[in-house]
């Protein structure tokens, strides 16, 4: 729990970013939001990774109907409009936002992943596996993961960074439960409290919310890139 004081106390040694319109220590609330952003990024990454890996396998195995159905679904989903519509109809949780963004952002890699899988199937070592009696599933287990990992990880990493921005924006718009820790929650509280943005504490919290969102998204994006290098 974050320590409490009077609403919108100015920054001080005890409250470096002041207090929120609810009287919470803003720095503590920001730290809780950072953790939420990391959870959102992880869920988005895993969702995107799973969908694109499945697409790679289905394309390699020539499961034509299933591969086309999955790729068409990913390509046809509206992105921001769907999130906003869902937010109006139901209260979104950060983890649900992460999963949705992971699915929606996967559309960027559909064409590249499919083409990579189809090229892999025609490689001499893959053809040799088929000639030796390997099923499509067995051949993919031998050759698919190495071919898919870098591409799938790149798009999944991008989706995780996008998810951080999306979740913070949705929270700032008030489409999440305001009690849920989020980098966008500080902005929502300040912007929806008359006059709060004009106070020293409110201005500091708006700036901290925006800069923290950009920083954590960039750190996550670079972290996935470094992991791929290993």
GROMACS .gro file of C-alpha atoms in nm:
model
  230
    1UNK     CA    1   0.000   0.000   0.000
    2UNK     CA    2   0.121   0.351  -0.080
    3UNK     CA    3   0.148   0.602   0.202
    4UNK     CA    4  -0.121   0.866   0.214
    5UNK     CA    5  -0.131   1.238   0.273
    6UNK     CA    6  -0.344   1.529   0.167
    7UNK     CA    7  -0.454   1.537  -0.200
    8UNK     CA    8  -0.207   1.697  -0.441
    9UNK     CA    9   0.063   1.783  -0.192
   10UNK     CA   10   0.359   1.935  -0.380
   11UNK     CA   11   0.680   1.734  -0.425
   12UNK     CA   12   0.881   1.704  -0.105
   13UNK     CA   13   1.147   1.476   0.047
   14UNK     CA   14   0.873   1.250   0.185
   15UNK     CA   15   0.673   1.254  -0.142
   16UNK     CA   16   0.919   1.314  -0.433
   17UNK     CA   17   0.636   1.341  -0.688
   18UNK     CA   18   0.384   1.482  -0.445
   19UNK     CA   19   0.057   1.306  -0.374
   20UNK     CA   20  -0.216   1.207  -0.617
   21UNK     CA   21  -0.565   1.360  -0.617
   22UNK     CA   22  -0.656   1.069  -0.386
   23UNK     CA   23  -0.378   1.153  -0.144
   24UNK     CA   24  -0.152   0.857  -0.234
   25UNK     CA   25   0.223   0.890  -0.262
   26UNK     CA   26   0.264   0.940  -0.637
   27UNK     CA   27   0.607   0.779  -0.660
   28UNK     CA   28   0.477   0.464  -0.493
   29UNK     CA   29   0.178   0.459  -0.730
   30UNK     CA   30   0.414   0.502  -1.024
   31UNK     CA   31   0.630   0.210  -0.909
   32UNK     CA   32   0.321  -0.012  -0.885
   33UNK     CA   33   0.229   0.094  -1.238
   34UNK     CA   34   0.574  -0.003  -1.365
   35UNK     CA   35   0.525  -0.356  -1.236
   36UNK     CA   36   0.186  -0.374  -1.406
   37UNK     CA   37   0.346  -0.264  -1.733
   38UNK     CA   38   0.601  -0.545  -1.712
   39UNK     CA   39   0.321  -0.797  -1.655
   40UNK     CA   40   0.133  -0.656  -1.955
   41UNK     CA   41   0.447  -0.681  -2.170
   42UNK     CA   42   0.502  -1.044  -2.068
   43UNK     CA   43   0.143  -1.146  -2.143
   44UNK     CA   44   0.151  -0.968  -2.479
   45UNK     CA   45   0.482  -1.133  -2.571
   46UNK     CA   46   0.360  -1.482  -2.482
   47UNK     CA   47   0.032  -1.434  -2.669
   48UNK     CA   48   0.201  -1.307  -2.984
   49UNK     CA   49   0.474  -1.571  -2.962
   50UNK     CA   50   0.219  -1.852  -2.933
   51UNK     CA   51   0.003  -1.729  -3.223
   52UNK     CA   52   0.292  -1.666  -3.462
   53UNK     CA   53   0.460  -1.997  -3.376
   54UNK     CA   54   0.131  -2.175  -3.445
   55UNK     CA   55   0.105  -1.992  -3.778
   56UNK     CA   56   0.462  -2.092  -3.868
   57UNK     CA   57   0.389  -2.456  -3.791
   58UNK     CA   58   0.059  -2.462  -3.982
   59UNK     CA   59   0.218  -2.295  -4.285
   60UNK     CA   60   0.512  -2.537  -4.280
   61UNK     CA   61   0.286  -2.838  -4.242
   62UNK     CA   62   0.061  -2.712  -4.523
   63UNK     CA   63  -0.246  -2.713  -4.307
   64UNK     CA   64  -0.392  -2.478  -4.562
   65UNK     CA   65  -0.737  -2.419  -4.417
   66UNK     CA   66  -0.613  -2.371  -4.062
   67UNK     CA   67  -0.318  -2.152  -4.163
   68UNK     CA   68  -0.539  -1.930  -4.377
   69UNK     CA   69  -0.805  -1.911  -4.107
   70UNK     CA   70  -0.552  -1.802  -3.845
   71UNK     CA   71  -0.379  -1.550  -4.072
   72UNK     CA   72  -0.711  -1.406  -4.192
   73UNK     CA   73  -0.828  -1.370  -3.833
   74UNK     CA   74  -0.513  -1.187  -3.727
   75UNK     CA   75  -0.521  -0.959  -4.032
   76UNK     CA   76  -0.891  -0.875  -4.009
   77UNK     CA   77  -0.911  -0.772  -3.644
   78UNK     CA   78  -0.940  -0.396  -3.596
   79UNK     CA   79  -0.673  -0.272  -3.357
   80UNK     CA   80  -0.738   0.040  -3.152
   81UNK     CA   81  -1.113   0.052  -3.233
   82UNK     CA   82  -1.158  -0.298  -3.089
   83UNK     CA   83  -0.977  -0.208  -2.767
   84UNK     CA   84  -1.179   0.111  -2.724
   85UNK     CA   85  -1.507  -0.069  -2.799
   86UNK     CA   86  -1.428  -0.339  -2.546
   87UNK     CA   87  -1.327  -0.079  -2.293
   88UNK     CA   88  -1.663   0.096  -2.332
   89UNK     CA   89  -1.858  -0.230  -2.295
   90UNK     CA   90  -1.655  -0.400  -2.021
   91UNK     CA   91  -1.393  -0.298  -1.768
   92UNK     CA   92  -1.061  -0.411  -1.910
   93UNK     CA   93  -0.786  -0.551  -1.690
   94UNK     CA   94  -0.420  -0.481  -1.772
   95UNK     CA   95  -0.352  -0.849  -1.843
   96UNK     CA   96  -0.650  -0.870  -2.078
   97UNK     CA   97  -0.518  -0.565  -2.261
   98UNK     CA   98  -0.180  -0.736  -2.289
   99UNK     CA   99  -0.335  -1.050  -2.438
  100UNK     CA  100  -0.550  -0.852  -2.681
  101UNK     CA  101  -0.261  -0.637  -2.799
  102UNK     CA  102  -0.045  -0.947  -2.837
  103UNK     CA  103  -0.307  -1.093  -3.070
  104UNK     CA  104  -0.374  -0.770  -3.258
  105UNK     CA  105  -0.008  -0.675  -3.305
  106UNK     CA  106   0.071  -1.022  -3.439
  107UNK     CA  107  -0.089  -0.920  -3.767
  108UNK     CA  108   0.229  -0.727  -3.854
  109UNK     CA  109   0.424  -1.052  -3.882
  110UNK     CA  110   0.170  -1.275  -4.055
  111UNK     CA  111   0.299  -1.243  -4.412
  112UNK     CA  112   0.667  -1.269  -4.316
  113UNK     CA  113   0.613  -1.571  -4.091
  114UNK     CA  114   0.408  -1.756  -4.351
  115UNK     CA  115   0.664  -1.694  -4.625
  116UNK     CA  116   0.951  -1.804  -4.399
  117UNK     CA  117   0.773  -2.129  -4.317
  118UNK     CA  118   0.696  -2.201  -4.681
  119UNK     CA  119   1.058  -2.136  -4.783
  120UNK     CA  120   1.180  -2.359  -4.502
  121UNK     CA  121   0.969  -2.646  -4.629
  122UNK     CA  122   1.148  -2.632  -4.965
  123UNK     CA  123   1.499  -2.636  -4.817
  124UNK     CA  124   1.708  -2.948  -4.897
  125UNK     CA  125   1.733  -3.054  -4.533
  126UNK     CA  126   1.355  -3.031  -4.490
  127UNK     CA  127   1.296  -3.225  -4.811
  128UNK     CA  128   1.545  -3.486  -4.688
  129UNK     CA  129   1.343  -3.523  -4.368
  130UNK     CA  130   1.026  -3.581  -4.567
  131UNK     CA  131   1.207  -3.829  -4.792
  132UNK     CA  132   1.317  -4.026  -4.487
  133UNK     CA  133   0.955  -4.065  -4.381
  134UNK     CA  134   0.920  -3.782  -4.131
  135UNK     CA  135   0.572  -3.637  -4.088
  136UNK     CA  136   0.523  -3.260  -4.121
  137UNK     CA  137   0.510  -3.234  -3.743
  138UNK     CA  138   0.833  -3.429  -3.698
  139UNK     CA  139   1.008  -3.229  -3.970
  140UNK     CA  140   0.895  -2.903  -3.811
  141UNK     CA  141   1.022  -3.010  -3.469
  142UNK     CA  142   1.361  -3.076  -3.629
  143UNK     CA  143   1.391  -2.758  -3.833
  144UNK     CA  144   1.106  -2.521  -3.747
  145UNK     CA  145   1.200  -2.376  -3.408
  146UNK     CA  146   1.542  -2.255  -3.523
  147UNK     CA  147   1.389  -2.092  -3.830
  148UNK     CA  148   1.093  -1.939  -3.648
  149UNK     CA  149   1.253  -1.825  -3.324
  150UNK     CA  150   1.424  -1.506  -3.441
  151UNK     CA  151   1.134  -1.381  -3.652
  152UNK     CA  152   0.865  -1.473  -3.402
  153UNK     CA  153   1.062  -1.323  -3.114
  154UNK     CA  154   1.111  -0.997  -3.305
  155UNK     CA  155   0.740  -0.948  -3.367
  156UNK     CA  156   0.644  -1.066  -3.019
  157UNK     CA  157   0.892  -0.822  -2.867
  158UNK     CA  158   0.743  -0.539  -3.071
  159UNK     CA  159   0.394  -0.635  -2.955
  160UNK     CA  160   0.504  -0.621  -2.591
  161UNK     CA  161   0.627  -0.262  -2.632
  162UNK     CA  162   0.304  -0.165  -2.809
  163UNK     CA  163   0.105  -0.326  -2.527
  164UNK     CA  164   0.270  -0.100  -2.270
  165UNK     CA  165   0.162   0.210  -2.461
  166UNK     CA  166  -0.187   0.071  -2.521
  167UNK     CA  167  -0.248  -0.026  -2.160
  168UNK     CA  168  -0.126   0.311  -2.030
  169UNK     CA  169  -0.345   0.496  -2.282
  170UNK     CA  170  -0.652   0.287  -2.200
  171UNK     CA  171  -0.599   0.348  -1.829
  172UNK     CA  172  -0.552   0.721  -1.888
  173UNK     CA  173  -0.883   0.725  -2.078
  174UNK     CA  174  -1.058   0.568  -1.781
  175UNK     CA  175  -1.139   0.241  -1.957
  176UNK     CA  176  -0.974   0.036  -1.682
  177UNK     CA  177  -1.069   0.008  -1.318
  178UNK     CA  178  -0.918   0.326  -1.164
  179UNK     CA  179  -0.807   0.126  -0.861
  180UNK     CA  180  -0.578  -0.089  -1.080
  181UNK     CA  181  -0.211   0.021  -1.061
  182UNK     CA  182  -0.103   0.152  -1.401
  183UNK     CA  183   0.127   0.410  -1.553
  184UNK     CA  184  -0.182   0.566  -1.709
  185UNK     CA  185  -0.369   0.582  -1.378
  186UNK     CA  186  -0.176   0.887  -1.256
  187UNK     CA  187  -0.267   1.073  -1.574
  188UNK     CA  188  -0.632   0.967  -1.543
  189UNK     CA  189  -0.657   1.088  -1.184
  190UNK     CA  190  -0.492   1.422  -1.259
  191UNK     CA  191  -0.685   1.490  -1.579
  192UNK     CA  192  -1.018   1.404  -1.418
  193UNK     CA  193  -0.967   1.622  -1.111
  194UNK     CA  194  -1.056   1.985  -1.190
  195UNK     CA  195  -0.751   2.207  -1.167
  196UNK     CA  196  -0.516   1.924  -1.073
  197UNK     CA  197  -0.308   1.952  -1.391
  198UNK     CA  198  -0.227   2.314  -1.301
  199UNK     CA  199  -0.076   2.223  -0.966
  200UNK     CA  200   0.291   2.146  -0.915
  201UNK     CA  201   0.211   1.789  -0.811
  202UNK     CA  202  -0.029   1.729  -1.099
  203UNK     CA  203   0.212   1.858  -1.363
  204UNK     CA  204   0.494   1.647  -1.220
  205UNK     CA  205   0.277   1.337  -1.221
  206UNK     CA  206   0.160   1.387  -1.580
  207UNK     CA  207   0.520   1.425  -1.694
  208UNK     CA  208   0.637   1.127  -1.488
  209UNK     CA  209   0.355   0.910  -1.623
  210UNK     CA  210   0.438   0.993  -1.986
  211UNK     CA  211   0.815   0.959  -1.950
  212UNK     CA  212   0.788   0.635  -1.755
  213UNK     CA  213   0.564   0.480  -2.020
  214UNK     CA  214   0.809   0.568  -2.297
  215UNK     CA  215   1.107   0.452  -2.092
  216UNK     CA  216   0.969   0.115  -1.988
  217UNK     CA  217   0.844   0.040  -2.342
  218UNK     CA  218   1.189   0.118  -2.483
  219UNK     CA  219   1.364  -0.090  -2.215
  220UNK     CA  220   1.136  -0.387  -2.286
  221UNK     CA  221   1.189  -0.358  -2.662
  222UNK     CA  222   1.566  -0.346  -2.622
  223UNK     CA  223   1.563  -0.629  -2.368
  224UNK     CA  224   1.391  -0.866  -2.612
  225UNK     CA  225   1.642  -0.764  -2.881
  226UNK     CA  226   1.933  -0.846  -2.650
  227UNK     CA  227   1.780  -1.180  -2.557
  228UNK     CA  228   1.748  -1.270  -2.926
  229UNK     CA  229   2.120  -1.202  -2.967
  230UNK     CA  230   2.193  -1.491  -2.731
   0.00000   0.00000   0.00000
